[in-house]
Amino acid sequence: MSRGVRVLAALAMCFAVCGFTQVAQAQAFPSKPIKIVVTFPLGGAPDILSRLFGVKMQETWGQPVITENRPGAGGNIGADYVAKSPADGYTLVMGTVGTHAINASLYSKMPYDPLRDFVPVVLVAQTPNLLVVNNNVPVRSVQELIAYAKGNPGKVFFGSPGIGTSIHVSGELFNTMAGVKTLHVPYKGRQMAIPDLLAGQIQMMFDNMPSALQLAKEGKLRALAVTSAKRHPAAPDIPSMSESGLPGFEATSWFAVYAPAGTPSDVVAKLNAEFNRIMTLADVREKLGGIGLDVAGGSPEVLAAYTRSEIAKWAKVVKDSGAKAD
C-alpha cells in the first residue's frame, strides 16, 4: 500500500471514529445534570420559563435540570458565561431579545458575539410588554401620558430591569415616537424596579406582561397599553400602543435557548425536540398563556433566521433613539 493510500485510510478511520463518538455521545445525552443559565434575577419571564421547562425535562430524562441566575450588564454576564462554557449541551442559556439582539447595538464593546458564539436551539416564547404607570400619575391613556410628559419635562422617569432589555428600549421607542423625553432609570432586575414604581419614585414602566399583568389586575398599577401590534388575549380590555395613537409601535420580548458554539448537532437536535415536545403539553400552554406568554417552538434554523432579523430591527431602534449603554 502506498504512503498516500495509507494516509487516506488513516484519515477515513479517524473521521469514522469521530463520527461514531459524536453519535454515541448524542445517544447517551443527557448523562449528567443540565444547567440553564438565566441572565436576570428570580421571578421574571426567563426565570419562569427555565424552571417550568426544567421540571418537564427532568421528568423525561431523569437527570437534574438546574436553573442558575447570573444577572448583570443587561444579561451580558450570564450570556458570556455560557458562550465560554464547554460545547457539550449541558450548559444552556435562556437568551432574550436583549442578550441576543438589542445589546449588540447598544453596547460599544460586547464580551461575546450573539451569532458567532452560540448555536440556536429553539425559540421558546414571546410576550408583549405592558405600559404601566403609578396610580398617582394623573393619566388614564397613552395620549394623556404623552401630554403629561410634555407638560412635566425632566420629571417623568421610566424604570427597567437593566440597560439593553426590551423594557428599556420600549421606553426609548416611546420617547422617539411620542416626541417626549422621559428619563431612563436602570435597575438590577425588575424586583428592584417594581417597588420604586409602586412607591412613585419612578412614574412608568414597560414591563413584561407576565410580570406586570397581575399587579394591574390587583389595582396596584394602572395599565395603559400593550406593545403588541394588536390587543393580547390575556388582557383583551387593554388597548395596543398602535390604537392608542402611536401607529406602528411594536416591541415584543422573546426568550430562546442557545448553546455554546460547537455543540454537536445531534445534541442540539435532541434538545430542540424535547423543548418542542414540552410546548405541546396542555398544562404548559395553559400556564404560560394565562400570564401572557405565547409559546413559540420551531427548528434551530428558524431561531437563527429570527435572531438575525431581530438584530437588524433593534439596531435601527437603538440608532434612532440615540440610546447607549456606555
GROMACS .gro file of C-alpha atoms in nm:
model
  326
    1MET     CA    1   0.000   0.000   0.000
    2SER     CA    2   0.143   0.337  -0.098
    3ARG     CA    3   0.207   0.602   0.162
    4GLY     CA    4  -0.070   0.825   0.017
    5VAL     CA    5  -0.325   0.547   0.035
    6ARG     CA    6  -0.225   0.471   0.395
    7VAL     CA    7  -0.272   0.837   0.488
    8LEU     CA    8  -0.616   0.845   0.328
    9ALA     CA    9  -0.714   0.524   0.503
   10ALA     CA   10  -0.599   0.663   0.837
   11LEU     CA   11  -0.796   0.983   0.783
   12ALA     CA   12  -1.107   0.787   0.687
   13MET     CA   13  -1.076   0.578   1.002
   14CYS     CA   14  -1.030   0.892   1.212
   15PHE     CA   15  -1.342   1.052   1.066
   16ALA     CA   16  -1.537   0.731   1.121
   17VAL     CA   17  -1.425   0.710   1.484
   18CYS     CA   18  -1.505   1.078   1.544
   19GLY     CA   19  -1.846   1.035   1.384
   20PHE     CA   20  -1.916   0.725   1.590
   21THR     CA   21  -1.809   0.906   1.907
   22GLN     CA   22  -2.037   1.201   1.832
   23VAL     CA   23  -2.334   0.971   1.765
   24ALA     CA   24  -2.262   0.774   2.082
   25GLN     CA   25  -2.245   1.097   2.285
   26ALA     CA   26  -2.575   1.217   2.140
   27GLN     CA   27  -2.743   0.884   2.212
   28ALA     CA   28  -2.617   0.895   2.572
   29PHE     CA   29  -2.720   1.258   2.618
   30PRO     CA   30  -2.804   1.358   2.883
   31SER     CA   31  -2.592   1.151   3.119
   32LYS     CA   32  -2.544   1.422   3.383
   33PRO     CA   33  -2.722   1.737   3.510
   34ILE     CA   34  -2.811   2.014   3.263
   35LYS     CA   35  -2.780   2.379   3.360
   36ILE     CA   36  -2.997   2.654   3.213
   37VAL     CA   37  -2.850   2.996   3.284
   38VAL     CA   38  -3.097   3.281   3.329
   39THR     CA   39  -2.938   3.620   3.271
   40PHE     CA   40  -3.173   3.807   3.507
   41PRO     CA   41  -3.279   3.766   3.871
   42LEU     CA   42  -3.555   3.542   4.004
   43GLY     CA   43  -3.917   3.596   3.911
   44GLY     CA   44  -3.910   3.732   3.557
   45ALA     CA   45  -4.032   3.561   3.241
   46PRO     CA   46  -3.699   3.390   3.153
   47ASP     CA   47  -3.675   3.254   3.507
   48ILE     CA   48  -4.035   3.124   3.495
   49LEU     CA   49  -3.971   2.955   3.160
   50SER     CA   50  -3.642   2.796   3.262
   51ARG     CA   51  -3.787   2.645   3.578
   52LEU     CA   52  -4.106   2.520   3.413
   53PHE     CA   53  -3.926   2.356   3.122
   54GLY     CA   54  -3.655   2.225   3.353
   55VAL     CA   55  -3.910   2.030   3.559
   56LYS     CA   56  -4.059   1.873   3.247
   57MET     CA   57  -3.717   1.782   3.104
   58GLN     CA   58  -3.615   1.625   3.432
   59GLU     CA   59  -3.930   1.412   3.436
   60THR     CA   60  -3.849   1.282   3.087
   61TRP     CA   61  -3.475   1.235   3.105
   62GLY     CA   62  -3.426   1.150   3.472
   63GLN     CA   63  -3.141   1.399   3.505
   64PRO     CA   64  -3.150   1.717   3.717
   65VAL     CA   65  -3.210   2.035   3.519
   66ILE     CA   66  -3.083   2.329   3.720
   67THR     CA   67  -3.174   2.694   3.674
   68GLU     CA   68  -2.884   2.924   3.759
   69ASN     CA   69  -2.943   3.300   3.774
   70ARG     CA   70  -2.642   3.506   3.659
   71PRO     CA   71  -2.772   3.863   3.623
   72GLY     CA   72  -2.585   4.179   3.531
   73ALA     CA   73  -2.489   4.409   3.242
   74GLY     CA   74  -2.824   4.376   3.066
   75GLY     CA   75  -2.786   3.997   3.059
   76ASN     CA   76  -2.435   4.003   2.913
   77ILE     CA   77  -2.271   3.842   3.217
   78GLY     CA   78  -2.480   3.527   3.206
   79ALA     CA   79  -2.475   3.500   2.828
   80ASP     CA   80  -2.098   3.541   2.817
   81TYR     CA   81  -2.060   3.268   3.080
   82VAL     CA   82  -2.249   3.025   2.856
   83ALA     CA   83  -2.064   3.134   2.542
   84LYS     CA   84  -1.739   3.033   2.711
   85SER     CA   85  -1.872   2.706   2.861
   86PRO     CA   86  -1.796   2.359   2.721
   87ALA     CA   87  -1.985   2.294   2.398
   88ASP     CA   88  -2.147   1.970   2.511
   89GLY     CA   89  -2.514   2.064   2.558
   90TYR     CA   90  -2.500   2.062   2.937
   91THR     CA   91  -2.483   2.441   2.977
   92LEU     CA   92  -2.753   2.642   2.802
   93VAL     CA   93  -2.875   2.999   2.823
   94MET     CA   94  -3.232   3.123   2.825
   95GLY     CA   95  -3.148   3.407   2.593
   96THR     CA   96  -3.361   3.716   2.550
   97VAL     CA   97  -3.420   3.984   2.290
   98GLY     CA   98  -3.169   4.186   2.494
   99THR     CA   99  -2.884   3.936   2.515
  100HIS     CA  100  -2.912   3.817   2.155
  101ALA     CA  101  -3.042   4.118   1.961
  102ILE     CA  102  -3.051   4.459   2.133
  103ASN     CA  103  -2.721   4.455   2.321
  104ALA     CA  104  -2.519   4.409   2.003
  105SER     CA  105  -2.609   4.767   1.905
  106LEU     CA  106  -2.643   4.921   2.248
  107TYR     CA  107  -2.301   4.828   2.389
  108SER     CA  108  -1.988   4.959   2.219
  109LYS     CA  109  -1.793   4.652   2.340
  110MET     CA  110  -1.958   4.312   2.373
  111PRO     CA  111  -1.789   4.018   2.551
  112TYR     CA  112  -1.945   3.778   2.300
  113ASP     CA  113  -2.095   3.769   1.951
  114PRO     CA  114  -2.462   3.661   1.961
  115LEU     CA  115  -2.432   3.485   1.624
  116ARG     CA  116  -2.077   3.350   1.617
  117ASP     CA  117  -2.052   3.229   1.978
  118PHE     CA  118  -2.383   3.042   2.007
  119VAL     CA  119  -2.578   2.764   1.841
  120PRO     CA  120  -2.954   2.831   1.830
  121VAL     CA  121  -3.165   2.558   1.992
  122VAL     CA  122  -3.525   2.680   1.996
  123LEU     CA  123  -3.744   2.989   2.026
  124VAL     CA  124  -3.941   2.923   2.345
  125ALA     CA  125  -4.189   3.206   2.396
  126GLN     CA  126  -4.282   3.562   2.311
  127THR     CA  127  -4.473   3.827   2.501
  128PRO     CA  128  -4.558   4.195   2.460
  129ASN     CA  129  -4.465   4.450   2.721
  130LEU     CA  130  -4.729   4.626   2.924
  131LEU     CA  131  -4.712   5.003   2.974
  132VAL     CA  132  -4.800   5.062   3.338
  133VAL     CA  133  -4.797   5.378   3.550
  134ASN     CA  134  -4.807   5.453   3.919
  135ASN     CA  135  -5.165   5.501   4.037
  136ASN     CA  136  -5.093   5.859   4.143
  137VAL     CA  137  -4.992   5.966   3.792
  138PRO     CA  138  -5.299   6.160   3.667
  139VAL     CA  139  -5.336   5.979   3.334
  140ARG     CA  140  -5.562   5.702   3.205
  141SER     CA  141  -5.448   5.669   2.845
  142VAL     CA  142  -5.133   5.682   2.634
  143GLN     CA  143  -5.233   6.021   2.491
  144GLU     CA  144  -5.281   6.161   2.840
  145LEU     CA  145  -4.940   6.024   2.937
  146ILE     CA  146  -4.780   6.195   2.637
  147ALA     CA  147  -4.944   6.524   2.730
  148TYR     CA  148  -4.836   6.481   3.092
  149ALA     CA  149  -4.475   6.409   2.991
  150LYS     CA  150  -4.466   6.715   2.765
  151GLY     CA  151  -4.607   6.928   3.044
  152ASN     CA  152  -4.358   6.799   3.301
  153PRO     CA  153  -4.020   6.788   3.124
  154GLY     CA  154  -3.747   6.617   3.325
  155LYS     CA  155  -3.997   6.490   3.584
  156VAL     CA  156  -4.120   6.165   3.430
  157PHE     CA  157  -3.898   5.861   3.487
  158PHE     CA  158  -3.934   5.510   3.349
  159GLY     CA  159  -3.767   5.208   3.502
  160SER     CA  160  -3.625   4.891   3.354
  161PRO     CA  161  -3.454   4.574   3.483
  162GLY     CA  162  -3.138   4.682   3.304
  163ILE     CA  163  -2.986   4.860   3.007
  164GLY     CA  164  -3.050   4.676   2.682
  165THR     CA  165  -3.364   4.495   2.790
  166SER     CA  166  -3.674   4.517   2.572
  167ILE     CA  167  -3.827   4.711   2.861
  168HIS     CA  168  -3.556   4.976   2.835
  169VAL     CA  169  -3.571   5.001   2.457
  170SER     CA  170  -3.953   5.012   2.462
  171GLY     CA  171  -3.920   5.328   2.669
  172GLU     CA  172  -3.672   5.475   2.423
  173LEU     CA  173  -3.903   5.387   2.134
  174PHE     CA  174  -4.188   5.562   2.317
  175ASN     CA  175  -3.975   5.875   2.356
  176THR     CA  176  -3.890   5.875   1.984
  177MET     CA  177  -4.240   5.807   1.853
  178ALA     CA  178  -4.425   6.029   2.102
  179GLY     CA  179  -4.179   6.317   2.084
  180VAL     CA  180  -4.123   6.323   2.460
  181LYS     CA  181  -3.821   6.285   2.686
  182THR     CA  182  -3.893   6.054   2.976
  183LEU     CA  183  -3.579   5.961   3.169
  184HIS     CA  184  -3.449   5.606   3.198
  185VAL     CA  185  -3.364   5.458   3.538
  186PRO     CA  186  -3.196   5.115   3.504
  187TYR     CA  187  -3.222   4.869   3.793
  188LYS     CA  188  -3.054   4.535   3.861
  189GLY     CA  189  -3.368   4.337   3.787
  190ARG     CA  190  -3.741   4.409   3.796
  191GLN     CA  191  -3.755   4.312   4.164
  192MET     CA  192  -3.572   4.637   4.238
  193ALA     CA  193  -3.769   4.846   3.988
  194ILE     CA  194  -4.125   4.747   4.082
  195PRO     CA  195  -4.108   4.866   4.446
  196ASP     CA  196  -3.995   5.209   4.329
  197LEU     CA  197  -4.275   5.217   4.070
  198LEU     CA  198  -4.532   5.125   4.334
  199ALA     CA  199  -4.392   5.390   4.567
  200GLY     CA  200  -4.390   5.660   4.299
  201GLN     CA  201  -4.012   5.703   4.282
  202ILE     CA  202  -4.049   5.634   3.910
  203GLN     CA  203  -4.371   5.706   3.723
  204MET     CA  204  -4.392   5.445   3.445
  205MET     CA  205  -4.251   5.123   3.308
  206PHE     CA  206  -4.284   4.896   3.004
  207ASP     CA  207  -4.274   4.569   3.196
  208ASN     CA  208  -4.307   4.217   3.052
  209MET     CA  209  -4.672   4.115   3.062
  210PRO     CA  210  -4.616   3.806   3.285
  211SER     CA  211  -4.465   4.033   3.549
  212ALA     CA  212  -4.698   4.333   3.526
  213LEU     CA  213  -5.040   4.193   3.439
  214GLN     CA  214  -5.117   4.056   3.785
  215LEU     CA  215  -5.019   4.385   3.951
  216ALA     CA  216  -5.253   4.567   3.712
  217LYS     CA  217  -5.535   4.321   3.783
  218GLU     CA  218  -5.489   4.376   4.156
  219GLY     CA  219  -5.513   4.752   4.106
  220LYS     CA  220  -5.161   4.818   4.230
  221LEU     CA  221  -5.061   4.973   3.896
  222ARG     CA  222  -5.259   5.125   3.610
  223ALA     CA  223  -5.216   4.955   3.271
  224LEU     CA  224  -5.241   5.185   2.969
  225ALA     CA  225  -5.144   4.972   2.669
  226VAL     CA  226  -4.974   4.658   2.539
  227THR     CA  227  -4.683   4.681   2.296
  228SER     CA  228  -4.806   4.408   2.060
  229ALA     CA  229  -4.948   4.502   1.722
  230LYS     CA  230  -5.296   4.408   1.845
  231ARG     CA  231  -5.464   4.351   2.179
  232HIS     CA  232  -5.346   4.041   2.362
  233PRO     CA  233  -5.583   3.754   2.457
  234ALA     CA  234  -5.453   3.759   2.815
  235ALA     CA  235  -5.562   4.124   2.852
  236PRO     CA  236  -5.836   4.189   2.594
  237ASP     CA  237  -5.953   4.509   2.766
  238ILE     CA  238  -5.613   4.679   2.737
  239PRO     CA  239  -5.556   4.861   2.403
  240SER     CA  240  -5.242   4.832   2.195
  241MET     CA  241  -4.998   5.121   2.161
  242SER     CA  242  -5.094   5.147   1.793
  243GLU     CA  243  -5.463   5.201   1.863
  244SER     CA  244  -5.367   5.440   2.143
  245GLY     CA  245  -5.226   5.692   1.897
  246LEU     CA  246  -4.880   5.557   1.814
  247PRO     CA  247  -4.937   5.353   1.495
  248GLY     CA  248  -4.662   5.107   1.417
  249PHE     CA  249  -4.541   5.084   1.777
  250GLU     CA  250  -4.450   4.721   1.840
  251ALA     CA  251  -4.200   4.579   2.086
  252THR     CA  252  -4.211   4.208   2.158
  253SER     CA  253  -3.998   4.042   2.419
  254TRP     CA  254  -3.884   3.691   2.335
  255PHE     CA  255  -3.698   3.412   2.505
  256ALA     CA  256  -3.493   3.144   2.333
  257VAL     CA  257  -3.249   2.869   2.425
  258TYR     CA  258  -2.895   2.881   2.290
  259ALA     CA  259  -2.596   2.652   2.341
  260PRO     CA  260  -2.226   2.734   2.306
  261ALA     CA  261  -2.092   2.731   1.950
  262GLY     CA  262  -1.956   2.390   1.859
  263THR     CA  263  -2.223   2.191   2.042
  264PRO     CA  264  -2.277   1.867   1.843
  265SER     CA  265  -2.568   1.892   1.602
  266ASP     CA  266  -2.725   1.569   1.727
  267VAL     CA  267  -2.729   1.704   2.082
  268VAL     CA  268  -2.887   2.028   1.960
  269ALA     CA  269  -3.150   1.825   1.773
  270LYS     CA  270  -3.230   1.624   2.085
  271LEU     CA  271  -3.266   1.939   2.295
  272ASN     CA  272  -3.480   2.103   2.027
  273ALA     CA  273  -3.713   1.803   2.010
  274GLU     CA  274  -3.760   1.796   2.387
  275PHE     CA  275  -3.836   2.168   2.415
  276ASN     CA  276  -4.084   2.141   2.129
  277ARG     CA  277  -4.248   1.839   2.292
  278ILE     CA  278  -4.294   2.028   2.618
  279MET     CA  279  -4.455   2.318   2.432
  280THR     CA  280  -4.735   2.088   2.316
  281LEU     CA  281  -4.836   1.994   2.672
  282ALA     CA  282  -5.175   2.135   2.766
  283ASP     CA  283  -5.077   2.232   3.121
  284VAL     CA  284  -4.771   2.419   2.995
  285ARG     CA  285  -4.967   2.611   2.731
  286GLU     CA  286  -5.241   2.694   2.981
  287LYS     CA  287  -4.999   2.817   3.247
  288LEU     CA  288  -4.796   3.032   3.009
  289GLY     CA  289  -5.098   3.165   2.821
  290GLY     CA  290  -5.257   3.272   3.145
  291ILE     CA  291  -4.969   3.506   3.222
  292GLY     CA  292  -4.934   3.643   2.868
  293LEU     CA  293  -4.654   3.421   2.737
  294ASP     CA  294  -4.715   3.279   2.389
  295VAL     CA  295  -4.530   2.953   2.325
  296ALA     CA  296  -4.330   2.951   2.003
  297GLY     CA  297  -4.123   2.647   1.901
  298GLY     CA  298  -3.971   2.551   1.569
  299SER     CA  299  -3.631   2.442   1.443
  300PRO     CA  300  -3.286   2.579   1.523
  301GLU     CA  301  -3.281   2.723   1.171
  302VAL     CA  302  -3.599   2.919   1.242
  303LEU     CA  303  -3.439   3.069   1.554
  304ALA     CA  304  -3.119   3.150   1.363
  305ALA     CA  305  -3.310   3.347   1.100
  306TYR     CA  306  -3.524   3.519   1.364
  307THR     CA  307  -3.217   3.621   1.565
  308ARG     CA  308  -3.057   3.783   1.260
  309SER     CA  309  -3.377   3.972   1.176
  310GLU     CA  310  -3.416   4.095   1.534
  311ILE     CA  311  -3.056   4.220   1.549
  312ALA     CA  312  -3.125   4.431   1.239
  313LYS     CA  313  -3.462   4.555   1.367
  314TRP     CA  314  -3.335   4.669   1.707
  315ALA     CA  315  -3.018   4.821   1.563
  316LYS     CA  316  -3.241   5.074   1.385
  317VAL     CA  317  -3.441   5.144   1.702
  318VAL     CA  318  -3.125   5.199   1.905
  319LYS     CA  319  -2.976   5.425   1.638
  320ASP     CA  320  -3.293   5.633   1.605
  321SER     CA  321  -3.325   5.674   1.982
  322GLY     CA  322  -2.959   5.755   2.038
  323ALA     CA  323  -2.952   5.519   2.338
  324LYS     CA  324  -2.615   5.388   2.453
  325ALA     CA  325  -2.513   5.159   2.737
  326ASP     CA  326  -2.162   5.303   2.781
   0.00000   0.00000   0.00000
